[in-house]
Coordinates of C-alpha atoms in Angstrom, one line a residue:
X1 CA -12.1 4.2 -19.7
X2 CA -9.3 2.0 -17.9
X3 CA -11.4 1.5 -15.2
X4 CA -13.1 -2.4 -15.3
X5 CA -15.5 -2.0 -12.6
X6 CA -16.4 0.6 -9.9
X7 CA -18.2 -1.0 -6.9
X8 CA -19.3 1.3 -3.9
X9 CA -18.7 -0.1 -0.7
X10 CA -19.2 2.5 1.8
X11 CA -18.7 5.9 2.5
X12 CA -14.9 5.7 3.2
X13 CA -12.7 2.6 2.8
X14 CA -9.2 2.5 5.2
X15 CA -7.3 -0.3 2.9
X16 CA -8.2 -3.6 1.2
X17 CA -7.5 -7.0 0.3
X18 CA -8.1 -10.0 -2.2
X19 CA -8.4 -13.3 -1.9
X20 CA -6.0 -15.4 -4.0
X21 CA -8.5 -16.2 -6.8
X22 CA -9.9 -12.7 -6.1
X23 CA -13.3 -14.1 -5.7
X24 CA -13.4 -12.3 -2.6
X25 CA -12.3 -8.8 -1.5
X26 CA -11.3 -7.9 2.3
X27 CA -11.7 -4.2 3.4
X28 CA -11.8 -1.6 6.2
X29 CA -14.7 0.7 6.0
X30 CA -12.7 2.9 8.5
X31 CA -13.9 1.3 11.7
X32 CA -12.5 -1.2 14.0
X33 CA -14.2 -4.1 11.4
X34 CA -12.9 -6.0 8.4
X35 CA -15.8 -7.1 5.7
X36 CA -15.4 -9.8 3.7
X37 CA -17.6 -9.9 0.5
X38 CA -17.5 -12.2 -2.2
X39 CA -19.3 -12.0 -5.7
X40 CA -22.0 -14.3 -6.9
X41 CA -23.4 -14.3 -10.6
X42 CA -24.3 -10.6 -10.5
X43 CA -23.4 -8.4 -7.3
X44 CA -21.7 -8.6 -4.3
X45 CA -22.6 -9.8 -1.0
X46 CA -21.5 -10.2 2.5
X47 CA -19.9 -12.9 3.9
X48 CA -18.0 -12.1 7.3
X49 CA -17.6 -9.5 9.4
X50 CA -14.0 -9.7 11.6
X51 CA -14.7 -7.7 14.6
X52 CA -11.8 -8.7 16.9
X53 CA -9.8 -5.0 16.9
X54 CA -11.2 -2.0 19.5
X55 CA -10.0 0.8 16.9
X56 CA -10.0 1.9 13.2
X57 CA -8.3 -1.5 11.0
X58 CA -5.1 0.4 9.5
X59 CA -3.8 -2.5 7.5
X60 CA -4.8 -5.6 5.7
X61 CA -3.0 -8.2 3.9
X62 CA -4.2 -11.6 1.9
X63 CA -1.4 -14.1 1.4
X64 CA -1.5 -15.5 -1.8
X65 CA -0.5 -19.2 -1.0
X66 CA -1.0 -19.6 2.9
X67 CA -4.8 -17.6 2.0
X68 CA -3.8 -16.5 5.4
X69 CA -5.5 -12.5 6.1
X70 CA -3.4 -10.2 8.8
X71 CA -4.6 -7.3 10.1
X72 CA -3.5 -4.0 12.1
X73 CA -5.2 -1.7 13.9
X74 CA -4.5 1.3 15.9
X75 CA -5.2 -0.5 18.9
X76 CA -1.9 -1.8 18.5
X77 CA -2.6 -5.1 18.1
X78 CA -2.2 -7.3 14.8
X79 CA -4.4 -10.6 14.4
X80 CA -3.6 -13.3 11.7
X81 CA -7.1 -15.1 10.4
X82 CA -7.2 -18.3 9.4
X83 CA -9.8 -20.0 7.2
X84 CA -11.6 -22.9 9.3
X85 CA -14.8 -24.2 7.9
X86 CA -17.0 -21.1 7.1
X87 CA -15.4 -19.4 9.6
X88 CA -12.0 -17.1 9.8
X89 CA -10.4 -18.1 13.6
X90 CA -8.0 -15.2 14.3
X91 CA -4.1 -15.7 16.0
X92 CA -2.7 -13.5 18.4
X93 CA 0.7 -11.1 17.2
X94 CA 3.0 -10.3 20.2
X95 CA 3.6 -6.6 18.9
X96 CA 5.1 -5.3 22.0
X97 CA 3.9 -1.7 20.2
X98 CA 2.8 1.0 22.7
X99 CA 1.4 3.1 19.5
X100 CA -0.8 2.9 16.9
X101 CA 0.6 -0.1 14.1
X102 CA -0.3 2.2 10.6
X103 CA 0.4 -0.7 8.1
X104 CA 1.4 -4.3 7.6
X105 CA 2.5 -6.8 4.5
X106 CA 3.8 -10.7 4.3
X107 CA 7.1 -11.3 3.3
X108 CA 7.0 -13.0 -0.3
X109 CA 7.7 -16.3 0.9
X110 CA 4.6 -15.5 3.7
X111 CA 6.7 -16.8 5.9
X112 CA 7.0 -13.7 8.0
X113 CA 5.0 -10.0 7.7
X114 CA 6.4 -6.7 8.6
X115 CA 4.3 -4.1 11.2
X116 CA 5.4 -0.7 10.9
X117 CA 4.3 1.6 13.9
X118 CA 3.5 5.0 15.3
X119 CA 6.4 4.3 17.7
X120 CA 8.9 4.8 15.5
X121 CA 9.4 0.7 14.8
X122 CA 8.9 -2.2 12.7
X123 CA 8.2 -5.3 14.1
X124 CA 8.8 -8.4 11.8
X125 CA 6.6 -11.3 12.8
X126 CA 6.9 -15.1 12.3
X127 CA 5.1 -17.9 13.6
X128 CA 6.2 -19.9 17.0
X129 CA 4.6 -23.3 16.7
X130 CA 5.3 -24.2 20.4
X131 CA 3.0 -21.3 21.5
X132 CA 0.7 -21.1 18.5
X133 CA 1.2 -17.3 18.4
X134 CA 2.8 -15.1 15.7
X135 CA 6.1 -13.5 17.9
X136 CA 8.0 -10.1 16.7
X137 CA 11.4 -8.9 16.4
X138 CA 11.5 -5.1 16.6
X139 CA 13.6 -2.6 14.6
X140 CA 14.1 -0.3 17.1
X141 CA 15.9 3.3 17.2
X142 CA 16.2 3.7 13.7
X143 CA 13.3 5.8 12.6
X144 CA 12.8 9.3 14.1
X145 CA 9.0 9.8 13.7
X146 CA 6.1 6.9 12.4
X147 CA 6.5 4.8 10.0
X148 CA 4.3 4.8 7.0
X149 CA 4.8 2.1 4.5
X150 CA 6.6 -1.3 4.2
X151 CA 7.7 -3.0 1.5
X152 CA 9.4 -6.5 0.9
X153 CA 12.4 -7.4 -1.2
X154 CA 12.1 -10.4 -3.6
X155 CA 15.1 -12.2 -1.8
X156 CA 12.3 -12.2 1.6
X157 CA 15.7 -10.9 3.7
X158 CA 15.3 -6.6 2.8
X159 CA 12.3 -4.6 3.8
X160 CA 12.1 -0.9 2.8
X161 CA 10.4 1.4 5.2
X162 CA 9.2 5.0 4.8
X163 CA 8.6 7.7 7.4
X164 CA 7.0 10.8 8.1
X165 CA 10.5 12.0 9.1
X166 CA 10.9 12.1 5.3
X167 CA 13.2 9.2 4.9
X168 CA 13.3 5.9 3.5
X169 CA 15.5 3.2 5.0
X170 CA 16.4 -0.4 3.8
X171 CA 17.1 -2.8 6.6
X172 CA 18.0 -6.7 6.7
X173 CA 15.4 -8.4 8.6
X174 CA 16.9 -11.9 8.5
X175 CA 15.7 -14.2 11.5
X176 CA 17.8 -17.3 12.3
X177 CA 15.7 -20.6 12.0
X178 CA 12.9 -18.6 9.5
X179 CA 15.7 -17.8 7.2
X180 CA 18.1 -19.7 5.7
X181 CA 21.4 -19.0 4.3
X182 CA 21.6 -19.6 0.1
X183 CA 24.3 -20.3 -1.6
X184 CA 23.9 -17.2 -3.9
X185 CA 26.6 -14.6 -4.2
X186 CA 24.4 -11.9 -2.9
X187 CA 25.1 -10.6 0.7
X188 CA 21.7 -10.0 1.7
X189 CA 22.1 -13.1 4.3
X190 CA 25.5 -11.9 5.8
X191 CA 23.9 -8.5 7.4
X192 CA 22.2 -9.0 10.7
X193 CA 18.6 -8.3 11.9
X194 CA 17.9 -4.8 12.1
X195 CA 21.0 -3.6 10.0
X196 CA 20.5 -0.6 8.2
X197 CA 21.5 -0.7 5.1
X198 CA 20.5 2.2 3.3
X199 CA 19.0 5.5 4.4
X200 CA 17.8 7.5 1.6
X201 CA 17.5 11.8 2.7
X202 CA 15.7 12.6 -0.6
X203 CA 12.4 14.0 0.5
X204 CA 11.7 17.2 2.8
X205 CA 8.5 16.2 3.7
X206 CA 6.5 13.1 5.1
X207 CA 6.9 10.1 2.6
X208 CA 4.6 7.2 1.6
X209 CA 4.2 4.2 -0.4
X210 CA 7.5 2.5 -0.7
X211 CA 7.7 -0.2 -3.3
X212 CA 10.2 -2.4 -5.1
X213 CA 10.4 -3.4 -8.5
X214 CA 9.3 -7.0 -9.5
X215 CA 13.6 -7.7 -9.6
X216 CA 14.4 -5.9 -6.9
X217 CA 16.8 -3.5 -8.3
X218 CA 14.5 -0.5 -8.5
X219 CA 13.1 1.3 -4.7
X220 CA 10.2 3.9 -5.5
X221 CA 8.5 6.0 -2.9
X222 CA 6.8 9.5 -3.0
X223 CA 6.8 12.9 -0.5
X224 CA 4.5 14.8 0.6
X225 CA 5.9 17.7 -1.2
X226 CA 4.1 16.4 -4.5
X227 CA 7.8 14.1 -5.0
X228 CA 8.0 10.4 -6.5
X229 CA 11.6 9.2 -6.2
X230 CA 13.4 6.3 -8.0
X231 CA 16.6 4.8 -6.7
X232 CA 18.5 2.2 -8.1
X233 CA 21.3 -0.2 -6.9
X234 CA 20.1 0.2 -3.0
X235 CA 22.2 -2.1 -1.9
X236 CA 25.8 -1.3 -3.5
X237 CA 25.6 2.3 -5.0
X238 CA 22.4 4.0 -4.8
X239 CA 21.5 6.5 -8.0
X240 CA 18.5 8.4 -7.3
X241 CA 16.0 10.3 -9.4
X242 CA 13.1 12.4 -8.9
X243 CA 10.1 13.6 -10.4
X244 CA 8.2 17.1 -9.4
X245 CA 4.3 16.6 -9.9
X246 CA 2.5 19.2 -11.1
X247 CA -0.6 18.6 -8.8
X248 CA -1.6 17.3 -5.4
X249 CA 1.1 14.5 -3.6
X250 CA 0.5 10.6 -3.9
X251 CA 0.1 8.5 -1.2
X252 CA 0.9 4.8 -2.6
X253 CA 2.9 3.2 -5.4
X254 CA 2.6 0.3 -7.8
X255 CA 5.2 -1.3 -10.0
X256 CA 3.3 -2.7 -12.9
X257 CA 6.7 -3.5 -14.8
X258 CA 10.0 -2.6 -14.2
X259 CA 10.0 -0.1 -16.3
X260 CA 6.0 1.1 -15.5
X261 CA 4.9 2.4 -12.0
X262 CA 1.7 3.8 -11.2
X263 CA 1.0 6.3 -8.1
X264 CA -2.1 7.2 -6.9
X265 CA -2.7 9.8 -3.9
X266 CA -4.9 13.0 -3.1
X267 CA -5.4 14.1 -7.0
X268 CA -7.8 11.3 -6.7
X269 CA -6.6 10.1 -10.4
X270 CA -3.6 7.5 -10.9
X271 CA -0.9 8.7 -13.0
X272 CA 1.5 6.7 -15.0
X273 CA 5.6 6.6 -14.6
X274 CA 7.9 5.1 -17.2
X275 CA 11.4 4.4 -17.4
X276 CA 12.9 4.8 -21.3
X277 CA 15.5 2.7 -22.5
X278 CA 18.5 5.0 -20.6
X279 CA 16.7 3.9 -17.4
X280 CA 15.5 7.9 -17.2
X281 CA 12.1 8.0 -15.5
X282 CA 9.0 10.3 -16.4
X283 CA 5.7 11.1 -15.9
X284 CA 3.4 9.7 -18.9
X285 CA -0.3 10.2 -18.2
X286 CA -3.2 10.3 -15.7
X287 CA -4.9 6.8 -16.6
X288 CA -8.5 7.8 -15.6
X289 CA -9.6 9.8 -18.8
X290 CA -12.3 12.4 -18.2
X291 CA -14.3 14.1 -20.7
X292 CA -13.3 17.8 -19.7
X293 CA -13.0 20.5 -22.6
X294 CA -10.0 22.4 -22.9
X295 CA -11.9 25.8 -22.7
X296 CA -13.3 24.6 -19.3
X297 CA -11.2 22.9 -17.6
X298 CA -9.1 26.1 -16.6
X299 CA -12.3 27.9 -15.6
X300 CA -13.6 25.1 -13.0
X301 CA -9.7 25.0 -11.4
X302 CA -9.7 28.6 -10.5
X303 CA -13.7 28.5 -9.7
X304 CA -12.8 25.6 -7.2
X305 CA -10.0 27.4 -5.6
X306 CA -11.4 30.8 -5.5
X307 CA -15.0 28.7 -3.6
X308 CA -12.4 27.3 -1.5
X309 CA -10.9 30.4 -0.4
X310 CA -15.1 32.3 0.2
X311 CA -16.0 29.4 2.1
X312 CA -13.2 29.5 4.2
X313 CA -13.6 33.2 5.2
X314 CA -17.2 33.1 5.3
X315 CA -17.3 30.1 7.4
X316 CA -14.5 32.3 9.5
X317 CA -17.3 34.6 9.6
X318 CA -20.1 32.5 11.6
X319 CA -21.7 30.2 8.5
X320 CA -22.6 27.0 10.2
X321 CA -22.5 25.2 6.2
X322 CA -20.0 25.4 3.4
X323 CA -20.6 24.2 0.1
X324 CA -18.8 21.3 -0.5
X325 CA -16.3 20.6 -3.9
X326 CA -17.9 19.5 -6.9
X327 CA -16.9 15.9 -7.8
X328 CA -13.7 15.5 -10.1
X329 CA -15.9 13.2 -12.7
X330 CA -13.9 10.3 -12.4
X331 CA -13.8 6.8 -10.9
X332 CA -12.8 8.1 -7.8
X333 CA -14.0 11.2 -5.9
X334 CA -11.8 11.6 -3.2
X335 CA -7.8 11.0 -2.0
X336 CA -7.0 7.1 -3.5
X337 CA -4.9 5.4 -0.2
X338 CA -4.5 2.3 -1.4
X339 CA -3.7 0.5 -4.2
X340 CA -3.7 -3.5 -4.8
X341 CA -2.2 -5.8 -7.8
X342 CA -4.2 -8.3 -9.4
X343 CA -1.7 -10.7 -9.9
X344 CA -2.4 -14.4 -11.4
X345 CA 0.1 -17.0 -10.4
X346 CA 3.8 -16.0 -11.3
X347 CA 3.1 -13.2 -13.7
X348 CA 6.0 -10.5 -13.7
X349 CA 3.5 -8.0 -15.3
X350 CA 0.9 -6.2 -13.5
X351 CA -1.8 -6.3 -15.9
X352 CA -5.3 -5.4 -13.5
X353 CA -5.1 -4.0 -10.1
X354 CA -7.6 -2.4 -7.8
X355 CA -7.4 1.0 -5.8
X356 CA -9.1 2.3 -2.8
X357 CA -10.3 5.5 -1.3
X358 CA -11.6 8.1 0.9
X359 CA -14.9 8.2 -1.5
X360 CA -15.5 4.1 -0.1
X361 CA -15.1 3.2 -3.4
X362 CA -13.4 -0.2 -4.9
X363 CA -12.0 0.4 -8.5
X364 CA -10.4 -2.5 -10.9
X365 CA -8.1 -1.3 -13.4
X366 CA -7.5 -2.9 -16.6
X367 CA -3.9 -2.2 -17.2
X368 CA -2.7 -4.6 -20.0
X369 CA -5.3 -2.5 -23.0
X370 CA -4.8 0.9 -21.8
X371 CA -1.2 1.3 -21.0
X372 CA 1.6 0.6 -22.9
X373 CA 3.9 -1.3 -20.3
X374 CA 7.2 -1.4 -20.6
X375 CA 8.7 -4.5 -19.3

């Protein structure tokens, strides 16, 4: 089994976080908190509890070299937590949201961290020293319904967004006096804050989980019409691909390699991209191997859906109790949200990372002997 370790949390976990030695793991058990455990010798135990947010915590992020934790809430408000003593002291964020922020992630440089909204906005913080508070610049007018995901560039100047208007859009988010101007030949620093640069019209449906490759030259996201889509050369010509699932849509997206992705969703089971040598993707595998026979697989599928559609009429009817699924018999039991790498220092390749559900479950995956990466 890929799976390292399984560790039970809670009864349903929102998103989660790791320290940078990953001695210590951040996460939402879908209130208005943040828990911090850490593990010693043999289990896992509490450590904090940041209770500064009034609503459910929507979005957490470690940063690997600042070990600086921000969070977002549908409160509206986002809170950066530094480490003082034994104690985490949390920094205001100006948002100026007037919805519900759904998701948040530093910049690679951790310089700055990008808030996307349920008011149809991003807002790209940095950090005013005069004020001691983190200030935004919003992205404004650009998206037509709330944005989902965020996801960084390499070169710390692009940020990819997805919607549930069923787009994803590349904007430069370069900030003068955070950013500076490289000599390189790419034109990333040219375009000015808030430019759109790409706006990709390749799903139907709400889309999730927007991710770049470790070199930047590969954008993946997934639809909620059961969709994972692969675009390459964002910035100049864009040359998409996409890949029909066969089952239930994903909800986030790892790049393992350049070549490797991983997607995890609502079939509560992460399945495994590749990219062949003519750059043509495909699905591979789910990772999570259960112990199902052939001869009974088949049989429990249609059993589940035809229980599905009895209870639903005889609760229609006036039952006041409906007889839950059985479990699927792997790590994870219910829709997987989130999905984390595992990263030591300046690796390129993915080889653990940890994924997150509905079921309050925390799952490491051991990546490097059960999956034939292609780099």
């Amino acid at each position: 089994m890929a799976a390292a370790a399984i560790h039970q949390f809670a009864e349903c976990i929102t998103c989660h976080a790791w320290s940078p030695d990953h001695s210590m793991i951040a996460f939402c058990p879908n209130n208005n908190e943040v828990h911090i455990y850490k593990f010693f010798t043999d289990k896992w135990e509490k450590l904090h509890v940041l209770s500064k947010h009034d609503q459910i915590v929507s979005g957490i992020d470690w940063s690997r070299s600042s070990n600086k934790i921000v969070t977002v809430s549908h409160d509206r408000n986002s809170y950066v937590w530094t480490q003082e003593g034994h104690d985490w002291v949390p920094t205001l964020v100006i948002l100026k949201l007037n919805r519900a922020a759904l998701c948040v992630q530093w910049s690679p440089k951790e310089n700055k961290f990008a808030v996307g909204s349920g008011a149809k906005s991003v807002c790209i913080c940095y950090y005013e020293q005069d004020n001691n508070w983190w200030i935004s610049k919003v992205v404004r007018k650009k998206h037509e319904s709330s944005v989902t995901s965020v996801a960084w560039h390499p070169n710390n100047i692009l940020l990819a967004t997805t919607s549930t208007d069923g787009k994803c859009r590349v904007f430069s988010t370069f900030i003068k006096g955070v950013d500076t101007r490289g000599s390189q030949a790419s034109t990333s620093t040219d375009w000015k804050f808030g430019e759109q640069i790409a706006q990709l019209d390749l799903s139907s449906m709400w889309a999730f989980g927007v991710r770049w490759s470790p070199s930047g030259k590969t954008l993946a996201y997934a639809g909620h019409n059961s969709m994972i889509y692969f675009v390459d050369d964002v910035e100049a010509s864009p040359a998409a691909q996409n890949i029909a699932l066969h089952d239930l849509p994903l909800r986030d997206i790892l790049f393992l390699s350049e070549k490797t992705v991983i997607g995890v969703g609502f079939d509560c089971n992460p399945m495994i991209f590749s990219a062949d040598e003519t750059g043509l993707w495909s699905f591979v595998r789910y990772l999570d191997e259960r112990k199902v026979t052939t001869s009974t697989s088949r049989a429990s599928q249609l059993s589940e859906a035809l229980g599905k559609l009895y209870g639903q009429s005889k609760q229609a009817a006036g039952s006041d109790t409906v007889e839950p699924s059985k479990p699927r018999g792997g790590a994870h039991e219910n829709c997987i949200t989130c999905i984390v790498p595992l990263r030591k220092g300046n690796e390129r390749i993915v080889k653990r990372f940890s994924t997150s559900g509905m079921d309050g479950k925390i799952v490491v995956w051991d990546s490097e002997n059960h999956i034939d990466i292609k780099k």
